[in-house]
Amino acid sequence: MARVSWSGMMLALETSCDDTCAAVMTSEGHLLSSVIHSQDVIHKKYGGVVPEVASRAHAERATVVVREALEEADAGIADLGAVAVTVGPGLIGALLIGVNTGKAIAWARRLPLIPVNHLHGHLGSMWLTDPDAPFPFLALVVSGGHTMLVRVDSHRDFTLLGQTLDDAAGEAMDKAARLLGLGYPGGKELDQLAEHGDPTAYSFPIALRAADNLNLSFSGVKTAMYYLLRDMSPEERIEHAADVAASYRAAVVEALVSKLLRAAVSERVAGIAIGGGVAANSLLRQRVQTEGRAKGFHVVVPSFELCTDNAAMIASAALYEDALPYPTYLDLEATASLTLGQRVSAGA
Ligand code: KG4
Ligand code: ZN
């Protein structure tokens, strides 16, 4: 496969789900701008992401977001040396908007195009946060669509050690938030409510806790939430909402932290890191920091903006992905079901 080197500034695009994002980074890895247009307000009224609506919103915003990212970086199209774009996994219509916008800009300036796996992007947020973090490290990627434990041996070598067998942790947070009437997506609101509650008030199941593997499962805890609330009166639901949220959050976070630390110890890694939208959870951040450090691990916890979907993480990952030379990428395809470690190139 043909690869090229490049220099100057890179424009990165991310449109895999419901955030339209663009960022500008130098080839040395300095982040110059990162712009995120969230579509939460649009999808709120449907209670979830509507793929066709998301694609249209990306199409309307893509050029605006690119312009804003360039302006914020005090750069123009002429300063670009490469364009990076998320090619998957994600919603196919949403991905296509980013991929075609990226191709068009790269082609117009005869620049190389760097296809990036969104999951590698979440890992990229970790080395963007702490470029000197030692390898190997154990990464927990927790978002609305993914929950994975990954051994990271270099900027390009990743091994999937365990993952959820059913719902993603973010999905479990969002569904519980919905049952509690906290709105959409709800993970953040559940987290805020949980801060005011007693985490020991209710007992929620922690699936696969004793299992001799690194997989996770969140369908049981979600069902337990449904039955607990079903058996309460409307008044009780209001009165105990904070305690219910705190107990539920504690169970989900315990499942994540215990498997992350168990994996890190058995893999004898130097450090641990978290990424993805659920890594914005305050209890998860706090427990990973204190318990990780107590066990002697180097701990990387990215800022909130780098946890939820953004293009800065795509740029950070793109520094280590293959740049395809002009104009070989014109037949590059967006891929909805890309897995960790998978890389797509033109003509794939
Ligand atoms: O990474 P992300 O922005 O998009 C996906 O790739 O899915 O993650 C979104 C998920 C949603 O489920 C959202 O509720 C959750 O991250 N989330 C949180 C928090 N902030 C966002 N979950 C728990 N606590 C939070 N503070
Ligand atoms: Zn994501």
Short mmCIF file of C-alpha atoms and ligand atoms in Angstrom, two decimals:
data_model
loop_
_atom_site.label_atom_id
_atom_site.label_comp_id
_atom_site.label_asym_id
_atom_site.label_seq_id
_atom_site.Cartn_x
_atom_site.Cartn_y
_atom_site.Cartn_z
CA MET A 1 0.00 0.00 0.00
CA ALA A 2 1.30 3.45 -0.92
CA ARG A 3 1.97 5.75 2.03
CA VAL A 4 3.34 9.26 2.06
CA SER A 5 4.92 11.53 4.60
CA TRP A 6 3.63 15.05 5.04
CA SER A 7 4.35 18.19 7.04
CA GLY A 8 2.58 21.38 8.07
CA MET A 9 -0.92 21.39 9.48
CA MET A 10 -3.50 18.65 9.47
CA LEU A 11 -7.25 19.17 9.31
CA ALA A 12 -9.13 16.32 11.03
CA LEU A 13 -12.85 15.55 10.72
CA GLU A 14 -15.13 13.39 12.90
CA THR A 15 -18.77 12.70 12.01
CA SER A 16 -19.29 9.07 13.06
CA CYS A 17 -22.36 9.64 15.24
CA ASP A 18 -24.10 12.82 16.35
CA ASP A 19 -21.28 15.34 16.81
CA THR A 20 -19.92 17.30 13.85
CA CYS A 21 -16.26 17.95 14.68
CA ALA A 22 -13.16 19.47 13.08
CA ALA A 23 -9.69 20.11 14.50
CA VAL A 24 -6.36 21.46 13.31
CA MET A 25 -3.07 19.97 14.53
CA THR A 26 0.54 20.39 13.42
CA SER A 27 2.56 17.43 12.18
CA GLU A 28 4.48 17.64 15.49
CA GLY A 29 1.25 16.99 17.39
CA HIS A 30 0.42 20.48 18.66
CA LEU A 31 -3.33 20.95 18.78
CA LEU A 32 -4.27 24.36 17.33
CA SER A 33 -8.07 24.11 17.42
CA SER A 34 -10.95 21.74 18.09
CA VAL A 35 -14.55 22.58 17.24
CA ILE A 36 -17.53 20.42 18.26
CA HIS A 37 -21.11 20.97 17.13
CA SER A 38 -23.26 18.65 19.25
CA GLN A 39 -26.59 17.47 17.82
CA ASP A 40 -28.02 16.57 21.25
CA VAL A 41 -30.73 19.25 21.01
CA ILE A 42 -31.87 17.86 17.65
CA HIS A 43 -32.09 14.22 18.76
CA LYS A 44 -33.51 14.98 22.22
CA LYS A 45 -37.08 15.01 21.03
CA TYR A 46 -36.75 11.49 19.58
CA GLY A 47 -35.02 10.10 22.68
CA GLY A 48 -32.12 8.77 20.61
CA VAL A 49 -29.99 9.40 17.55
CA VAL A 50 -32.03 9.23 14.31
CA PRO A 51 -29.43 8.26 11.65
CA GLU A 52 -31.01 10.13 8.74
CA VAL A 53 -31.48 13.27 10.83
CA ALA A 54 -27.85 13.01 12.00
CA SER A 55 -26.57 12.73 8.40
CA ARG A 56 -28.51 15.80 7.31
CA ALA A 57 -27.28 17.81 10.28
CA HIS A 58 -23.68 16.79 9.50
CA ALA A 59 -24.16 17.85 5.87
CA GLU A 60 -25.47 21.27 6.95
CA ARG A 61 -22.68 21.87 9.47
CA ALA A 62 -19.57 20.26 7.99
CA THR A 63 -18.26 23.29 6.12
CA VAL A 64 -19.13 25.66 8.98
CA VAL A 65 -17.21 23.50 11.46
CA VAL A 66 -14.19 23.27 9.13
CA ARG A 67 -14.17 27.05 8.69
CA GLU A 68 -14.39 27.59 12.46
CA ALA A 69 -11.55 25.13 13.14
CA LEU A 70 -9.31 26.85 10.57
CA GLU A 71 -10.17 30.32 11.91
CA GLU A 72 -9.49 29.28 15.49
CA ALA A 73 -6.11 27.87 14.38
CA ASP A 74 -5.41 31.11 12.49
CA ALA A 75 -4.89 29.00 9.38
CA GLY A 76 -6.24 28.71 5.87
CA ILE A 77 -6.74 25.79 3.49
CA ALA A 78 -3.38 26.69 1.90
CA ASP A 79 -1.58 25.91 5.20
CA LEU A 80 -2.75 22.30 5.25
CA GLY A 81 -0.34 19.43 4.63
CA ALA A 82 -2.85 16.60 5.17
CA VAL A 83 -6.49 15.85 5.91
CA ALA A 84 -7.58 13.12 8.37
CA VAL A 85 -11.06 11.67 8.63
CA THR A 86 -12.95 9.04 10.65
CA VAL A 87 -13.84 6.19 8.26
CA GLY A 88 -15.63 3.97 10.81
CA PRO A 89 -17.10 2.47 12.89
CA GLY A 90 -20.30 4.51 13.13
CA LEU A 91 -23.50 5.41 11.34
CA ILE A 92 -22.85 4.95 7.63
CA GLY A 93 -24.70 8.08 6.45
CA ALA A 94 -22.99 10.20 9.10
CA LEU A 95 -19.54 8.79 8.25
CA LEU A 96 -20.09 9.44 4.54
CA ILE A 97 -20.49 13.18 5.12
CA GLY A 98 -17.11 13.40 6.88
CA VAL A 99 -15.34 11.09 4.44
CA ASN A 100 -16.61 12.97 1.40
CA THR A 101 -15.89 16.38 2.93
CA GLY A 102 -12.36 15.20 3.77
CA LYS A 103 -11.80 13.75 0.31
CA ALA A 104 -13.04 16.94 -1.37
CA ILE A 105 -10.73 19.22 0.64
CA ALA A 106 -7.72 16.90 0.25
CA TRP A 107 -8.34 16.41 -3.48
CA ALA A 108 -8.81 20.14 -4.16
CA ARG A 109 -5.38 20.87 -2.61
CA ARG A 110 -3.72 17.63 -3.83
CA LEU A 111 -3.06 16.63 -0.23
CA PRO A 112 -2.73 13.15 1.29
CA LEU A 113 -5.76 11.77 3.12
CA ILE A 114 -5.44 9.83 6.40
CA PRO A 115 -8.30 7.40 7.16
CA VAL A 116 -8.75 6.91 10.93
CA ASN A 117 -10.58 4.19 12.85
CA HIS A 118 -12.79 5.96 15.44
CA LEU A 119 -11.69 3.49 18.14
CA HIS A 120 -8.04 4.40 17.48
CA GLY A 121 -9.19 8.01 17.90
CA HIS A 122 -10.34 7.32 21.48
CA LEU A 123 -6.86 5.87 22.14
CA GLY A 124 -5.37 8.97 20.48
CA SER A 125 -7.11 11.15 23.09
CA MET A 126 -4.95 9.37 25.68
CA TRP A 127 -1.55 10.11 24.13
CA LEU A 128 -2.71 13.62 23.24
CA THR A 129 -3.38 14.14 26.97
CA ASP A 130 -0.06 12.64 28.03
CA PRO A 131 2.42 12.27 25.13
CA ASP A 132 5.07 10.84 27.47
CA ALA A 133 2.90 8.10 28.98
CA PRO A 134 4.89 4.86 28.88
CA PHE A 135 3.92 1.82 26.79
CA PRO A 136 2.45 -0.67 27.22
CA PHE A 137 -0.69 0.66 28.85
CA LEU A 138 -4.15 -0.72 29.45
CA ALA A 139 -6.95 1.38 27.97
CA LEU A 140 -10.61 1.34 28.91
CA VAL A 141 -12.67 2.72 26.01
CA VAL A 142 -16.19 3.42 27.26
CA SER A 143 -18.72 5.23 25.11
CA GLY A 144 -22.33 5.07 23.99
CA GLY A 145 -21.47 2.34 21.50
CA HIS A 146 -18.35 0.62 22.88
CA THR A 147 -16.96 -0.83 26.08
CA MET A 148 -13.54 -2.39 25.59
CA LEU A 149 -10.37 -3.21 27.46
CA VAL A 150 -7.40 -2.77 25.16
CA ARG A 151 -3.72 -3.48 25.60
CA VAL A 152 -1.82 -0.67 23.84
CA ASP A 153 1.78 -1.65 22.97
CA SER A 154 2.56 1.29 20.70
CA HIS A 155 0.72 4.02 18.80
CA ARG A 156 -0.22 1.32 16.27
CA ASP A 157 -0.40 -2.01 18.13
CA PHE A 158 -3.63 -2.71 19.97
CA THR A 159 -5.00 -5.96 21.41
CA LEU A 160 -8.61 -6.35 22.48
CA LEU A 161 -8.61 -8.17 25.85
CA GLY A 162 -12.27 -7.94 26.78
CA GLN A 163 -15.49 -6.17 25.92
CA THR A 164 -19.17 -5.97 26.77
CA LEU A 165 -21.24 -8.95 25.76
CA ASP A 166 -24.41 -6.84 25.40
CA ASP A 167 -25.00 -3.12 26.13
CA ALA A 168 -22.21 -0.55 26.14
CA ALA A 169 -21.66 1.20 29.50
CA GLY A 170 -22.90 4.48 27.97
CA GLU A 171 -26.06 2.79 26.76
CA ALA A 172 -26.64 1.44 30.28
CA MET A 173 -26.16 4.95 31.72
CA ASP A 174 -28.50 6.49 29.14
CA LYS A 175 -31.24 3.90 29.57
CA ALA A 176 -31.18 4.31 33.36
CA ALA A 177 -31.27 8.09 32.97
CA ARG A 178 -34.30 7.74 30.73
CA LEU A 179 -36.09 5.52 33.28
CA LEU A 180 -35.37 8.20 35.89
CA GLY A 181 -36.80 10.86 33.55
CA LEU A 182 -33.48 12.68 33.18
CA GLY A 183 -33.67 13.26 29.41
CA TYR A 184 -31.30 12.43 26.57
CA PRO A 185 -28.57 11.27 26.32
CA GLY A 186 -28.67 11.34 30.13
CA GLY A 187 -25.31 9.89 31.21
CA LYS A 188 -24.10 13.29 32.38
CA GLU A 189 -27.37 14.11 34.19
CA LEU A 190 -27.34 10.73 35.95
CA ASP A 191 -23.76 11.43 37.03
CA GLN A 192 -24.74 14.85 38.43
CA LEU A 193 -27.76 13.47 40.28
CA ALA A 194 -25.68 10.61 41.69
CA GLU A 195 -23.37 13.15 43.39
CA HIS A 196 -26.25 13.93 45.80
CA GLY A 197 -27.18 10.35 46.62
CA ASP A 198 -26.09 7.43 48.80
CA PRO A 199 -24.32 4.77 46.68
CA THR A 200 -25.04 2.09 49.29
CA ALA A 201 -28.82 2.69 49.40
CA TYR A 202 -29.67 0.03 46.81
CA SER A 203 -27.88 -3.07 45.64
CA PHE A 204 -27.46 -3.51 41.88
CA PRO A 205 -25.94 -6.63 40.27
CA ILE A 206 -22.40 -6.56 38.90
CA ALA A 207 -22.31 -9.12 36.10
CA LEU A 208 -19.26 -11.31 35.35
CA ARG A 209 -17.49 -9.93 38.43
CA ALA A 210 -16.07 -13.31 39.42
CA ALA A 211 -15.76 -14.62 35.85
CA ASP A 212 -12.29 -15.65 34.80
CA ASN A 213 -12.22 -13.31 31.82
CA LEU A 214 -12.17 -9.59 31.04
CA ASN A 215 -15.64 -9.33 29.50
CA LEU A 216 -18.40 -7.14 30.88
CA SER A 217 -22.19 -7.11 30.73
CA PHE A 218 -24.67 -4.35 31.52
CA SER A 219 -28.04 -5.75 30.52
CA GLY A 220 -28.67 -7.17 34.02
CA VAL A 221 -28.04 -3.94 35.90
CA LYS A 222 -30.28 -2.09 33.47
CA THR A 223 -33.11 -4.59 33.96
CA ALA A 224 -32.66 -4.36 37.76
CA MET A 225 -33.15 -0.59 37.46
CA TYR A 226 -36.35 -1.12 35.49
CA TYR A 227 -37.85 -3.43 38.15
CA LEU A 228 -36.74 -1.25 41.06
CA LEU A 229 -38.44 1.82 39.60
CA ARG A 230 -41.50 -0.13 38.44
CA ASP A 231 -42.18 -1.19 42.02
CA MET A 232 -41.92 2.36 43.41
CA SER A 233 -44.74 4.92 43.52
CA PRO A 234 -44.22 8.16 41.56
CA GLU A 235 -43.57 9.94 44.88
CA GLU A 236 -40.98 7.36 45.94
CA ARG A 237 -39.24 7.64 42.57
CA ILE A 238 -38.80 11.36 43.10
CA GLU A 239 -37.83 11.06 46.76
CA HIS A 240 -35.20 8.35 46.17
CA ALA A 241 -33.97 9.37 42.69
CA ALA A 242 -30.54 10.55 43.87
CA ASP A 243 -29.93 7.38 45.93
CA VAL A 244 -31.03 5.18 43.02
CA ALA A 245 -28.76 7.09 40.60
CA ALA A 246 -25.79 6.91 43.01
CA SER A 247 -26.24 3.17 43.61
CA TYR A 248 -26.61 2.44 39.92
CA ARG A 249 -23.57 4.53 38.97
CA ALA A 250 -21.54 2.81 41.68
CA ALA A 251 -22.38 -0.64 40.25
CA VAL A 252 -21.52 0.29 36.64
CA VAL A 253 -18.29 2.01 37.69
CA GLU A 254 -17.29 -0.88 39.98
CA ALA A 255 -17.66 -3.30 37.04
CA LEU A 256 -15.44 -1.08 34.87
CA VAL A 257 -12.75 -0.25 37.44
CA SER A 258 -12.36 -3.78 38.79
CA LYS A 259 -11.86 -5.28 35.32
CA LEU A 260 -9.54 -2.46 34.23
CA LEU A 261 -7.28 -2.94 37.27
CA ARG A 262 -7.42 -6.72 37.03
CA ALA A 263 -6.37 -6.54 33.36
CA ALA A 264 -3.58 -4.04 34.12
CA VAL A 265 -2.14 -6.22 36.88
CA SER A 266 -2.25 -9.45 34.87
CA GLU A 267 -0.82 -7.80 31.74
CA ARG A 268 1.97 -6.16 33.80
CA VAL A 269 1.54 -2.85 31.96
CA ALA A 270 3.15 0.44 32.95
CA GLY A 271 -0.01 2.50 32.94
CA ILE A 272 -3.76 2.72 32.61
CA ALA A 273 -5.92 5.17 30.66
CA ILE A 274 -9.59 5.85 30.02
CA GLY A 275 -11.40 7.39 27.05
CA GLY A 276 -14.83 7.69 25.43
CA GLY A 277 -17.88 9.61 26.63
CA VAL A 278 -18.36 7.59 29.83
CA ALA A 279 -14.79 8.50 30.83
CA ALA A 280 -16.34 11.91 31.61
CA ASN A 281 -18.08 10.23 34.55
CA SER A 282 -16.86 11.83 37.76
CA LEU A 283 -16.85 8.66 39.90
CA LEU A 284 -15.03 6.66 37.21
CA ARG A 285 -12.38 9.39 36.82
CA GLN A 286 -11.86 9.66 40.56
CA ARG A 287 -11.64 5.90 41.19
CA VAL A 288 -9.30 5.26 38.25
CA GLN A 289 -7.00 8.04 39.46
CA THR A 290 -6.84 7.07 43.13
CA GLU A 291 -6.87 3.29 42.78
CA GLY A 292 -4.61 3.26 39.72
CA ARG A 293 -1.99 5.40 41.45
CA ALA A 294 -2.24 3.35 44.64
CA LYS A 295 -1.30 0.30 42.59
CA GLY A 296 1.69 2.14 41.10
CA PHE A 297 0.33 2.70 37.59
CA HIS A 298 0.92 5.77 35.46
CA VAL A 299 -2.66 7.08 35.05
CA VAL A 300 -4.02 9.03 32.06
CA VAL A 301 -7.46 10.66 32.33
CA PRO A 302 -8.23 13.00 29.39
CA SER A 303 -10.18 16.25 29.81
CA PHE A 304 -13.98 16.11 29.39
CA GLU A 305 -13.79 17.55 25.84
CA LEU A 306 -11.35 14.82 24.80
CA CYS A 307 -13.51 12.03 26.26
CA THR A 308 -16.71 12.63 24.30
CA ASP A 309 -16.42 12.49 20.50
CA ASN A 310 -14.15 15.16 19.00
CA ALA A 311 -11.77 15.63 16.07
CA ALA A 312 -8.67 16.41 18.16
CA MET A 313 -8.46 12.73 19.08
CA ILE A 314 -8.80 11.78 15.40
CA ALA A 315 -5.90 14.11 14.55
CA SER A 316 -3.85 12.65 17.40
CA ALA A 317 -4.42 9.08 16.15
CA ALA A 318 -3.86 10.14 12.51
CA LEU A 319 -0.24 11.08 13.27
CA TYR A 320 0.46 7.34 13.43
CA GLU A 321 -1.89 6.09 10.68
CA ASP A 322 -1.07 5.69 6.98
CA ALA A 323 -1.43 8.81 4.81
CA LEU A 324 -2.77 7.87 1.37
CA PRO A 325 -1.29 9.92 -1.49
CA TYR A 326 -3.36 12.15 -3.79
CA PRO A 327 -5.50 11.00 -5.65
CA THR A 328 -5.51 7.31 -4.62
CA TYR A 329 -8.14 7.84 -1.93
CA LEU A 330 -11.01 8.82 -4.19
CA ASP A 331 -12.53 5.33 -3.91
CA LEU A 332 -11.96 5.12 -0.12
CA GLU A 333 -15.12 3.87 1.56
CA ALA A 334 -16.69 4.63 4.93
CA THR A 335 -17.10 1.38 6.91
CA ALA A 336 -19.88 1.14 9.52
CA SER A 337 -18.52 -1.93 11.30
CA LEU A 338 -14.77 -1.38 11.58
CA THR A 339 -13.19 -3.30 14.50
CA LEU A 340 -10.24 -2.34 16.71
CA GLY A 341 -6.96 -2.62 14.82
CA GLN A 342 -8.66 -2.64 11.43
CA ARG A 343 -7.36 -0.10 8.91
CA VAL A 344 -8.96 0.71 5.60
CA SER A 345 -7.13 1.98 2.56
CA ALA A 346 -8.20 3.08 -0.89
CA GLY A 347 -9.66 0.32 -3.01
CA ALA A 348 -10.27 -1.83 0.12
O1 KG4 B 1 -17.85 8.85 23.06
P1 KG4 B 1 -19.23 9.45 22.99
O2 KG4 B 1 -19.34 10.94 22.94
O3 KG4 B 1 -20.00 8.91 21.76
C1 KG4 B 1 -19.95 7.61 21.33
O4 KG4 B 1 -18.98 7.26 20.58
O5 KG4 B 1 -20.86 6.85 21.76
O6 KG4 B 1 -20.03 8.87 24.26
C2 KG4 B 1 -21.35 9.25 24.53
C3 KG4 B 1 -21.80 8.55 25.81
C4 KG4 B 1 -23.29 8.71 26.08
O7 KG4 B 1 -23.83 7.46 26.44
C5 KG4 B 1 -23.30 9.69 27.25
O8 KG4 B 1 -24.44 9.58 28.08
C6 KG4 B 1 -22.07 9.27 27.99
O9 KG4 B 1 -21.11 9.09 26.95
N1 KG4 B 1 -21.61 10.26 28.97
C7 KG4 B 1 -21.52 10.01 30.30
C8 KG4 B 1 -21.09 11.20 30.90
N2 KG4 B 1 -20.94 12.16 29.93
C9 KG4 B 1 -21.25 11.55 28.74
N3 KG4 B 1 -21.75 8.88 30.99
C10 KG4 B 1 -21.57 8.93 32.31
N4 KG4 B 1 -21.18 10.04 32.97
C11 KG4 B 1 -20.93 11.19 32.32
N5 KG4 B 1 -20.53 12.28 32.98
ZN ZN B 2 -16.80 7.69 20.33
#
